[in-house]
Amino acid sequence: MIEISPSKVVQVIFLSREGPVGAAQLHAFIDGLNEDEQAHLTAIAWVGRGAFEPEDYAEALATAFAEATTPTADYLTGMPHLAENLESGLEALGVDVTGEEEDLL
């Protein structure tokens, strides 16, 4: 189903919370992900903000691939509440990231 490691999503969450201080690092991190991982990251954020229901994840993923007209890093870093959307998306999809969060603290 989800083809991006939870630890990578958690890294994006932490970097996005750093605001302007982590902006360049966040952009570089997302740019460093492969196309599949970027699409999955986008789909998780969309589920988290309510644009798609968790059971429609496959549709969200297909839309992320089809509508990738701007660089994913630009799109996601411009998304208001990115960290919250990703957290909500992971939770809605039943992905437990407790261990990954502890590793980054």
Coordinates of C-alpha atoms in Angstrom, one line a residue:
M1 CA 0.0 0.0 0.0
I2 CA 2.2 2.8 1.2
E3 CA 5.6 2.7 -0.5
I4 CA 7.5 5.2 1.6
S5 CA 9.1 4.3 4.9
P6 CA 7.4 5.8 7.9
S7 CA 10.7 7.2 9.1
K8 CA 11.0 9.3 5.9
V9 CA 7.5 10.7 6.5
V10 CA 8.4 11.5 10.1
Q11 CA 11.6 13.2 8.9
V12 CA 9.5 15.5 6.7
I13 CA 7.2 16.2 9.6
F14 CA 10.1 17.2 11.9
L15 CA 11.8 19.3 9.2
S16 CA 8.5 21.1 8.3
R17 CA 8.0 22.0 12.0
E18 CA 11.3 23.9 12.0
G19 CA 9.9 26.6 9.8
P20 CA 12.3 28.8 7.9
V21 CA 15.3 27.3 9.8
G22 CA 14.6 23.9 8.2
A23 CA 13.1 25.0 4.9
A24 CA 16.2 24.4 2.8
Q25 CA 16.9 21.0 4.4
L26 CA 13.2 20.0 4.0
H27 CA 13.2 21.0 0.3
A28 CA 16.5 19.0 -0.3
F29 CA 15.1 16.0 1.6
I30 CA 11.9 15.8 -0.5
D31 CA 13.9 16.4 -3.7
G32 CA 16.1 13.4 -2.7
L33 CA 13.1 11.1 -2.6
N34 CA 12.4 9.0 -5.6
E35 CA 9.3 9.7 -7.7
D36 CA 7.2 6.9 -6.0
E37 CA 8.1 8.1 -2.6
Q38 CA 7.2 11.7 -3.5
A39 CA 3.8 10.6 -4.8
H40 CA 3.1 8.6 -1.7
L41 CA 4.1 11.5 0.5
T42 CA 1.7 13.7 -1.4
A43 CA -1.1 11.1 -1.1
I44 CA -0.6 10.8 2.6
A45 CA -0.8 14.6 3.0
W46 CA -4.0 14.7 1.0
V47 CA -5.6 11.9 3.1
G48 CA -4.6 13.9 6.2
R49 CA -6.2 17.1 5.1
G50 CA -9.4 15.3 4.1
A51 CA -9.1 15.6 0.3
F52 CA -9.3 11.7 0.1
E53 CA -10.6 9.1 2.5
P54 CA -8.2 6.5 3.7
E55 CA -10.0 3.8 1.7
D56 CA -9.4 6.0 -1.4
Y57 CA -5.6 6.0 -1.0
A58 CA -5.0 4.3 -4.3
E59 CA -7.0 7.0 -6.0
A60 CA -5.0 9.7 -4.1
L61 CA -1.8 8.1 -5.2
A62 CA -2.9 7.9 -8.9
T63 CA -3.9 11.6 -8.7
A64 CA -0.5 12.5 -7.2
F65 CA 1.2 10.8 -10.1
A66 CA -1.1 12.3 -12.7
E67 CA -1.1 15.9 -11.4
A68 CA 2.6 16.2 -10.6
T69 CA 3.1 19.3 -12.7
T70 CA 5.3 21.2 -10.2
P71 CA 8.2 19.9 -8.3
T72 CA 6.9 17.9 -5.3
A73 CA 9.2 19.8 -2.9
D74 CA 7.8 23.1 -4.0
Y75 CA 4.2 21.8 -3.8
L76 CA 4.5 20.3 -0.4
T77 CA 6.6 23.0 1.2
G78 CA 3.9 25.5 0.1
M79 CA 1.1 23.4 1.7
P80 CA -0.2 25.0 4.9
H81 CA -0.1 22.6 7.9
L82 CA 2.1 20.1 6.1
A83 CA 3.2 18.4 9.3
E84 CA -0.3 18.1 10.7
N85 CA -1.6 16.8 7.4
L86 CA 1.1 14.1 7.3
E87 CA 0.5 13.1 10.9
S88 CA -3.3 12.9 10.3
G89 CA -2.7 11.0 7.1
L90 CA -0.5 8.4 8.7
E91 CA -3.0 8.0 11.6
A92 CA -5.9 7.6 9.2
L93 CA -4.0 5.0 7.2
G94 CA -3.2 3.1 10.4
V95 CA 0.5 3.7 10.3
D96 CA 2.2 3.7 13.8
V97 CA 5.3 5.9 13.8
T98 CA 6.0 5.9 17.5
G99 CA 9.4 4.2 17.1
E100 CA 10.4 6.5 14.3
E101 CA 9.5 9.6 16.3
E102 CA 11.5 8.4 19.3
D103 CA 14.5 7.8 17.0
L104 CA 14.5 11.4 15.9
L105 CA 14.2 13.0 19.3

